[in-house]
Amino acid sequence: MGRAPCCDKANVKKGPWSPEEDAILKAYIEEHGTGGNWIALPHKIGLKRCGKSCRLRWLNYLRPNIKHGDFSEEEDLIICSLYISIGSRWSIIAAQLPGRTDNDIKNHWNTKLKKKLLGKKREPLQHRRVHATQQPSNDKPPPAVTSSALERIQLHMQLQSVYNPFSFYHNPAQWPDHHALGESNFQSHNMDDMAKAQALGDMAAYQPKFDMHNTTIQEEMDCSTLGFRSPPDSLGAPSTDRSRSSSNPLEPANGCKLYGSCDYKQTNVEVEIMDSWDCNGLSEDTSGLWDLTAVIHADSMLQEYMRETQC
DNA sequence: AATTGCATCAACCGCCCAGGC
DNA sequence: GGCCTGGGCGGTTGATGCAAT
């Protein structure tokens, strides 16, 4: 037995909000607040809307200080970095971008940033998966990796390939061609090796075919490659802060470099993010350092991969 | 000028979780 | 401790606008 619907679907209006509805909702909330009960709110004010719809409308559109329009390069960088670090936790990412909503960021990522970063790849992954599954085979299907995790691995490797143009990723001749995941398999291939190594409790034994096994990978990339023209001015100089103090200094002629350090072993992601991403501090950090710590622990991504594939 | 395909974004859907009873 | 409910979230859909042909 499914749960009861939150509202009477038959008597609820759907679709775009009219200016009148917006005005009613906005006026009421500004005067009385939400009352802590979104479900009851539309009845109170005579709106034939689902409470959840009211909440969404308020949070994504009517709420004060909502930013609409184009995202700045700083915002793009923050979104990319955080996505790589924590995945599609849009609400957490939105918390670092004042005035932006999770929905906005999600849309922006899906429509623009993802294409900007991954668009150059040869074939959409989904197609490759379809092709793979169409092949008759008695083998067990490849483990399903969530698109988010795989995407992040791809992104990470994209960054890695920028860092090292002679890497395995950039050398198709080295790509294995027999894995169920087809062309994308250089990733899985390495993952298999890593999985074996980890199963043996000996990650040190794992010898990747490209350099993605460092405990902490220091990303260094030319922002222009990602479509960013330059380091965000407001972010100041690159960070040399606490945990990244050993990072190489950045002296790009015309690009910026990202250094990251995200620790997935931390259970409280939000605390970690808030620690590293004082959003106000982006421009006002007394250290004047660019704390764009898109810090990536490859092993953490591996762990996530392992978790997902073992389920 | 009409048609088609693509990009964008607002809104919905359904699941999960936390809190109250 | 278990159930119920509302809030929150991420994924997806559908309407709309725009560009290309």
Short mmCIF file of C-alpha atoms (C1' of nucleotides) in Angstrom, two decimals:
data_model
loop_
_atom_site.label_atom_id
_atom_site.label_comp_id
_atom_site.label_asym_id
_atom_site.label_seq_id
_atom_site.Cartn_x
_atom_site.Cartn_y
_atom_site.Cartn_z
CA MET A 1 0.00 0.00 0.00
CA GLY A 2 1.48 3.28 -1.06
CA ARG A 3 1.42 6.33 1.07
CA ALA A 4 -1.42 8.77 0.88
CA PRO A 5 -0.89 11.63 -1.54
CA CYS A 6 0.03 14.91 0.05
CA CYS A 7 -2.94 16.64 -1.54
CA ASP A 8 -6.07 15.99 -3.52
CA LYS A 9 -4.59 15.63 -6.97
CA ALA A 10 -7.94 16.00 -8.66
CA ASN A 11 -8.59 19.44 -7.21
CA VAL A 12 -5.12 20.81 -7.52
CA LYS A 13 -3.97 23.13 -10.23
CA LYS A 14 -0.79 22.22 -12.03
CA GLY A 15 1.46 23.98 -14.45
CA PRO A 16 2.91 27.46 -14.53
CA TRP A 17 2.03 29.89 -11.80
CA SER A 18 0.04 32.98 -12.69
CA PRO A 19 1.13 36.40 -11.45
CA GLU A 20 -1.97 36.47 -9.28
CA GLU A 21 -1.06 33.22 -7.58
CA ASP A 22 2.46 34.46 -7.08
CA ALA A 23 1.20 37.65 -5.52
CA ILE A 24 -1.12 35.83 -3.13
CA LEU A 25 1.54 33.41 -2.01
CA LYS A 26 4.23 36.03 -1.68
CA ALA A 27 2.04 38.43 0.23
CA TYR A 28 0.92 35.80 2.66
CA ILE A 29 4.34 34.39 3.40
CA GLU A 30 5.91 37.79 3.76
CA GLU A 31 3.28 38.70 6.30
CA HIS A 32 2.71 35.45 8.14
CA GLY A 33 5.53 33.15 7.20
CA THR A 34 4.89 29.62 6.09
CA GLY A 35 3.43 28.66 9.41
CA GLY A 36 5.58 25.58 9.37
CA ASN A 37 3.05 23.70 7.34
CA TRP A 38 3.23 23.87 3.59
CA ILE A 39 0.47 21.37 3.11
CA ALA A 40 -2.06 23.52 4.94
CA LEU A 41 -0.86 26.79 3.49
CA PRO A 42 -2.63 26.73 0.10
CA HIS A 43 -5.95 26.04 1.79
CA LYS A 44 -5.45 28.97 4.12
CA ILE A 45 -4.90 31.40 1.29
CA GLY A 46 -7.33 29.93 -1.18
CA LEU A 47 -4.85 28.61 -3.69
CA LYS A 48 -5.70 25.45 -5.55
CA ARG A 49 -2.13 24.31 -5.38
CA CYS A 50 -0.32 21.47 -3.76
CA GLY A 51 1.60 22.51 -0.68
CA LYS A 52 4.76 21.16 -2.14
CA SER A 53 4.20 23.21 -5.24
CA CYS A 54 3.81 26.32 -3.08
CA ARG A 55 6.99 25.54 -1.27
CA LEU A 56 8.88 25.03 -4.51
CA ARG A 57 7.51 28.21 -5.99
CA TRP A 58 8.52 30.19 -2.94
CA LEU A 59 11.97 28.71 -2.62
CA ASN A 60 12.86 28.80 -6.28
CA TYR A 61 11.23 31.97 -7.43
CA LEU A 62 9.41 34.20 -4.97
CA ARG A 63 11.83 34.17 -2.09
CA PRO A 64 13.73 37.43 -1.64
CA ASN A 65 17.29 37.74 -2.89
CA ILE A 66 16.92 35.06 -5.50
CA LYS A 67 19.36 35.53 -8.35
CA HIS A 68 18.17 34.84 -11.82
CA GLY A 69 20.11 34.90 -15.01
CA ASP A 70 23.55 33.90 -16.09
CA PHE A 71 25.99 32.26 -13.78
CA SER A 72 29.33 33.92 -13.29
CA GLU A 73 32.59 32.13 -13.92
CA GLU A 74 33.19 31.98 -10.21
CA GLU A 75 29.89 30.29 -9.74
CA ASP A 76 30.63 27.86 -12.54
CA LEU A 77 33.94 26.98 -10.97
CA ILE A 78 32.37 26.46 -7.60
CA ILE A 79 29.67 24.26 -9.03
CA CYS A 80 32.14 22.17 -11.01
CA SER A 81 34.48 21.77 -8.13
CA LEU A 82 31.78 20.84 -5.71
CA TYR A 83 30.13 18.49 -8.13
CA ILE A 84 33.39 16.64 -8.57
CA SER A 85 33.88 16.59 -4.84
CA ILE A 86 30.46 15.68 -3.58
CA GLY A 87 28.35 14.79 -6.58
CA SER A 88 24.82 15.91 -7.18
CA ARG A 89 24.10 17.25 -3.75
CA TRP A 90 22.50 20.29 -5.27
CA SER A 91 21.18 21.66 -2.04
CA ILE A 92 24.64 21.63 -0.51
CA ILE A 93 26.11 23.23 -3.59
CA ALA A 94 23.35 25.81 -3.59
CA ALA A 95 24.19 26.65 0.00
CA GLN A 96 27.57 27.85 -1.20
CA LEU A 97 26.07 30.13 -3.82
CA PRO A 98 23.96 32.79 -2.17
CA GLY A 99 20.88 33.60 -4.14
CA ARG A 100 21.01 30.48 -6.23
CA THR A 101 18.60 27.65 -5.79
CA ASP A 102 19.33 23.98 -6.05
CA ASN A 103 16.95 23.77 -8.97
CA ASP A 104 18.74 26.55 -10.78
CA ILE A 105 22.10 24.97 -10.23
CA LYS A 106 20.85 21.57 -11.24
CA ASN A 107 19.44 22.99 -14.47
CA HIS A 108 22.57 24.97 -15.14
CA TRP A 109 24.70 21.92 -14.62
CA ASN A 110 22.58 19.67 -16.78
CA THR A 111 22.18 22.11 -19.62
CA LYS A 112 25.49 23.90 -19.73
CA LEU A 113 28.28 22.91 -17.43
CA LYS A 114 28.05 19.21 -18.04
CA LYS A 115 28.23 19.77 -21.76
CA LYS A 116 31.04 22.19 -21.34
CA LEU A 117 33.08 19.68 -19.41
CA LEU A 118 32.01 16.38 -20.87
CA GLY A 119 30.64 17.39 -24.20
CA LYS A 120 33.82 16.62 -26.05
CA LYS A 121 33.67 12.97 -25.25
CA ARG A 122 33.18 10.63 -28.11
CA GLU A 123 29.83 9.09 -27.40
CA PRO A 124 27.27 9.50 -24.72
CA LEU A 125 27.82 6.92 -22.07
CA GLN A 126 24.23 5.84 -22.09
CA HIS A 127 24.49 4.86 -25.73
CA ARG A 128 27.50 2.82 -25.01
CA ARG A 129 25.69 1.05 -22.23
CA VAL A 130 22.79 0.29 -24.52
CA HIS A 131 25.12 -1.10 -27.13
CA ALA A 132 26.84 -3.21 -24.58
CA THR A 133 23.66 -4.68 -23.23
CA GLN A 134 22.41 -5.45 -26.70
CA GLN A 135 25.24 -7.82 -27.28
CA PRO A 136 24.18 -11.36 -26.54
CA SER A 137 26.30 -12.64 -23.78
CA ASN A 138 26.13 -15.07 -20.96
CA ASP A 139 28.35 -12.90 -18.91
CA LYS A 140 26.90 -11.09 -16.04
CA PRO A 141 26.03 -7.57 -16.92
CA PRO A 142 28.55 -4.99 -15.87
CA PRO A 143 27.93 -3.46 -12.52
CA ALA A 144 25.70 -0.47 -12.75
CA VAL A 145 27.55 2.60 -11.72
CA THR A 146 25.41 5.56 -11.02
CA SER A 147 25.74 8.19 -13.67
CA SER A 148 26.72 10.67 -11.04
CA ALA A 149 29.65 8.68 -9.78
CA LEU A 150 30.81 7.71 -13.23
CA GLU A 151 30.40 11.23 -14.42
CA ARG A 152 32.55 12.46 -11.62
CA ILE A 153 35.17 9.91 -12.44
CA GLN A 154 35.02 11.03 -16.03
CA LEU A 155 35.27 14.63 -14.98
CA HIS A 156 38.14 13.84 -12.78
CA MET A 157 39.88 12.07 -15.59
CA GLN A 158 39.10 14.93 -17.89
CA LEU A 159 40.95 17.14 -15.49
CA GLN A 160 43.69 14.61 -15.23
CA SER A 161 44.03 14.46 -18.95
CA VAL A 162 44.39 18.18 -19.06
CA TYR A 163 47.10 17.88 -16.52
CA ASN A 164 48.85 15.13 -18.34
CA PRO A 165 48.14 15.11 -22.07
CA PHE A 166 50.20 11.97 -22.52
CA SER A 167 48.14 10.05 -20.10
CA PHE A 168 46.39 6.82 -20.80
CA TYR A 169 43.20 8.72 -21.29
CA HIS A 170 44.67 10.51 -24.23
CA ASN A 171 45.98 7.44 -25.86
CA PRO A 172 43.14 5.47 -27.43
CA ALA A 173 45.55 2.83 -28.64
CA GLN A 174 45.87 1.69 -25.08
CA TRP A 175 42.17 1.45 -24.47
CA PRO A 176 40.92 -2.05 -23.93
CA ASP A 177 38.25 -3.03 -26.39
CA HIS A 178 36.66 -6.08 -24.96
CA HIS A 179 34.94 -4.94 -21.84
CA ALA A 180 31.19 -4.88 -21.58
CA LEU A 181 31.23 -1.17 -21.16
CA GLY A 182 32.94 -0.78 -24.45
CA GLU A 183 34.89 2.31 -25.17
CA SER A 184 34.54 3.73 -21.74
CA ASN A 185 36.23 0.80 -20.28
CA PHE A 186 39.59 2.09 -19.61
CA GLN A 187 37.93 3.43 -16.55
CA SER A 188 36.32 0.21 -15.55
CA HIS A 189 39.45 -1.63 -16.40
CA ASN A 190 41.42 0.32 -13.92
CA MET A 191 38.59 0.13 -11.50
CA ASP A 192 38.68 -3.64 -11.79
CA ASP A 193 42.32 -3.61 -10.94
CA MET A 194 41.74 -1.27 -8.10
CA ALA A 195 38.88 -3.39 -6.89
CA LYS A 196 41.09 -6.44 -6.87
CA ALA A 197 43.79 -4.58 -5.06
CA GLN A 198 41.37 -3.28 -2.55
CA ALA A 199 39.85 -6.71 -2.06
CA LEU A 200 43.31 -7.87 -1.20
CA GLY A 201 43.60 -5.03 1.20
CA ASP A 202 46.53 -3.72 -0.64
CA MET A 203 45.84 -0.62 -2.57
CA ALA A 204 49.53 -0.04 -2.86
CA ALA A 205 49.68 -3.06 -5.11
CA TYR A 206 47.42 -1.40 -7.56
CA GLN A 207 49.28 0.02 -10.49
CA PRO A 208 47.00 2.20 -12.47
CA LYS A 209 47.49 2.78 -16.12
CA PHE A 210 47.25 6.42 -15.55
CA ASP A 211 47.95 8.54 -12.63
CA MET A 212 44.81 8.58 -10.63
CA HIS A 213 45.79 6.63 -7.62
CA ASN A 214 47.44 9.24 -5.53
CA THR A 215 45.91 9.65 -2.17
CA THR A 216 45.39 13.27 -2.90
CA ILE A 217 45.41 14.40 -6.41
CA GLN A 218 46.35 17.94 -6.91
CA GLU A 219 44.47 19.12 -9.87
CA GLU A 220 46.22 21.55 -12.01
CA MET A 221 44.46 22.74 -15.02
CA ASP A 222 44.20 25.51 -17.44
CA CYS A 223 40.85 27.09 -16.95
CA SER A 224 40.59 27.93 -20.58
CA THR A 225 40.33 24.25 -21.29
CA LEU A 226 37.15 24.18 -19.33
CA GLY A 227 35.88 27.28 -20.93
CA PHE A 228 36.86 29.56 -18.12
CA ARG A 229 38.91 32.45 -19.24
CA SER A 230 40.81 33.17 -16.12
CA PRO A 231 40.89 32.66 -12.41
CA PRO A 232 38.03 34.39 -10.71
CA ASP A 233 39.24 37.79 -9.73
CA SER A 234 37.35 37.84 -6.53
CA LEU A 235 38.94 34.66 -5.43
CA GLY A 236 42.34 36.13 -5.31
CA ALA A 237 45.48 34.13 -5.46
CA PRO A 238 45.45 30.38 -5.35
CA SER A 239 45.29 28.78 -2.02
CA THR A 240 48.25 27.64 -0.10
CA ASP A 241 46.27 27.12 3.01
CA ARG A 242 46.47 24.55 5.72
CA SER A 243 46.00 21.15 4.16
CA ARG A 244 47.23 22.27 0.81
CA SER A 245 50.37 23.89 2.04
CA SER A 246 52.48 21.40 0.19
CA SER A 247 50.80 22.14 -3.10
CA ASN A 248 52.85 23.58 -5.84
CA PRO A 249 52.49 27.27 -6.24
CA LEU A 250 50.59 28.37 -9.24
CA GLU A 251 52.16 30.49 -11.76
CA PRO A 252 50.15 30.01 -14.90
CA ALA A 253 50.80 32.39 -17.69
CA ASN A 254 47.20 32.65 -18.61
CA GLY A 255 45.33 30.03 -16.75
CA CYS A 256 44.35 29.05 -13.32
CA LYS A 257 44.86 25.89 -11.44
CA LEU A 258 42.63 24.13 -9.09
CA TYR A 259 43.83 22.47 -6.03
CA GLY A 260 41.50 20.31 -4.20
CA SER A 261 41.25 18.37 -1.15
CA CYS A 262 38.04 16.77 -0.31
CA ASP A 263 37.93 14.00 2.14
CA TYR A 264 35.17 11.54 1.65
CA LYS A 265 36.13 9.82 4.81
CA GLN A 266 34.55 12.73 6.53
CA THR A 267 31.07 11.67 7.30
CA ASN A 268 29.65 15.10 7.63
CA VAL A 269 29.91 16.42 4.16
CA GLU A 270 28.22 19.65 4.96
CA VAL A 271 30.59 20.47 7.74
CA GLU A 272 33.49 19.77 5.48
CA ILE A 273 32.09 21.87 2.74
CA MET A 274 31.30 24.72 5.00
CA ASP A 275 34.75 24.51 6.37
CA SER A 276 36.37 24.70 3.00
CA TRP A 277 33.84 26.91 1.33
CA ASP A 278 32.99 29.83 3.42
CA CYS A 279 30.93 31.38 0.70
CA ASN A 280 31.34 34.86 1.97
CA GLY A 281 34.96 34.19 2.36
CA LEU A 282 35.32 33.58 -1.30
CA SER A 283 35.90 37.22 -1.74
CA GLU A 284 36.63 38.30 1.75
CA ASP A 285 38.86 35.61 3.08
CA THR A 286 41.41 37.45 5.10
CA SER A 287 44.10 35.25 3.77
CA GLY A 288 43.30 36.51 0.31
CA LEU A 289 43.81 33.04 -0.89
CA TRP A 290 41.91 31.30 -3.55
CA ASP A 291 40.34 28.55 -1.60
CA LEU A 292 38.88 26.76 -4.53
CA THR A 293 39.65 23.49 -3.00
CA ALA A 294 38.25 21.12 -5.45
CA VAL A 295 40.16 18.61 -3.67
CA ILE A 296 39.82 15.22 -4.97
CA HIS A 297 40.68 12.03 -3.31
CA ALA A 298 40.73 9.43 -5.98
CA ASP A 299 40.48 6.70 -3.43
CA SER A 300 37.32 8.21 -2.08
CA MET A 301 35.76 8.07 -5.49
CA LEU A 302 36.92 4.52 -5.72
CA GLN A 303 35.30 3.75 -2.42
CA GLU A 304 32.06 5.18 -3.64
CA TYR A 305 32.38 3.19 -6.79
CA MET A 306 32.98 0.07 -4.77
CA ARG A 307 29.99 0.75 -2.57
CA GLU A 308 27.77 1.20 -5.55
CA THR A 309 28.96 -1.80 -7.45
CA GLN A 310 28.72 -4.07 -4.49
CA CYS A 311 25.06 -3.30 -3.95
"C1'" DA B 1 7.57 32.17 -43.92
"C1'" DA B 2 7.16 27.55 -42.27
"C1'" DT B 3 9.08 23.66 -40.19
"C1'" DT B 4 12.10 21.08 -37.44
"C1'" DG B 5 15.34 20.23 -33.88
"C1'" DC B 6 17.58 21.74 -29.88
"C1'" DA B 7 18.26 24.23 -25.51
"C1'" DT B 8 16.47 25.99 -21.48
"C1'" DC B 9 14.04 26.12 -17.28
"C1'" DA B 10 9.93 25.88 -14.36
"C1'" DA B 11 7.43 22.55 -12.30
"C1'" DC B 12 6.19 17.91 -11.06
"C1'" DC B 13 7.09 13.22 -9.26
"C1'" DG B 14 8.43 10.03 -6.11
"C1'" DC B 15 11.57 8.63 -2.70
"C1'" DC B 16 13.85 9.24 1.74
"C1'" DC B 17 14.32 10.98 6.27
"C1'" DA B 18 13.27 13.14 10.57
"C1'" DG B 19 10.09 14.27 13.98
"C1'" DG B 20 5.78 13.78 16.34
"C1'" DC B 21 2.44 10.82 18.25
"C1'" DG C 1 9.46 0.82 18.78
"C1'" DG C 2 6.44 1.47 15.01
"C1'" DC C 3 3.53 4.24 12.24
"C1'" DC C 4 2.24 8.47 10.03
"C1'" DT C 5 3.05 12.86 8.10
"C1'" DG C 6 5.40 16.78 6.22
"C1'" DG C 7 9.62 18.58 4.50
"C1'" DG C 8 13.45 18.14 1.62
"C1'" DC C 9 15.83 16.47 -2.15
"C1'" DG C 10 17.32 14.70 -6.74
"C1'" DG C 11 15.67 13.12 -11.08
"C1'" DT C 12 12.67 13.82 -14.80
"C1'" DT C 13 9.26 15.93 -17.75
"C1'" DG C 14 6.95 19.17 -20.60
"C1'" DA C 15 6.22 23.80 -22.32
"C1'" DT C 16 8.40 27.43 -24.46
"C1'" DG C 17 11.67 29.98 -27.08
"C1'" DC C 18 15.27 30.15 -30.34
"C1'" DA C 19 18.24 28.86 -34.10
"C1'" DA C 20 19.00 26.38 -38.20
"C1'" DT C 21 17.33 24.76 -42.48
#
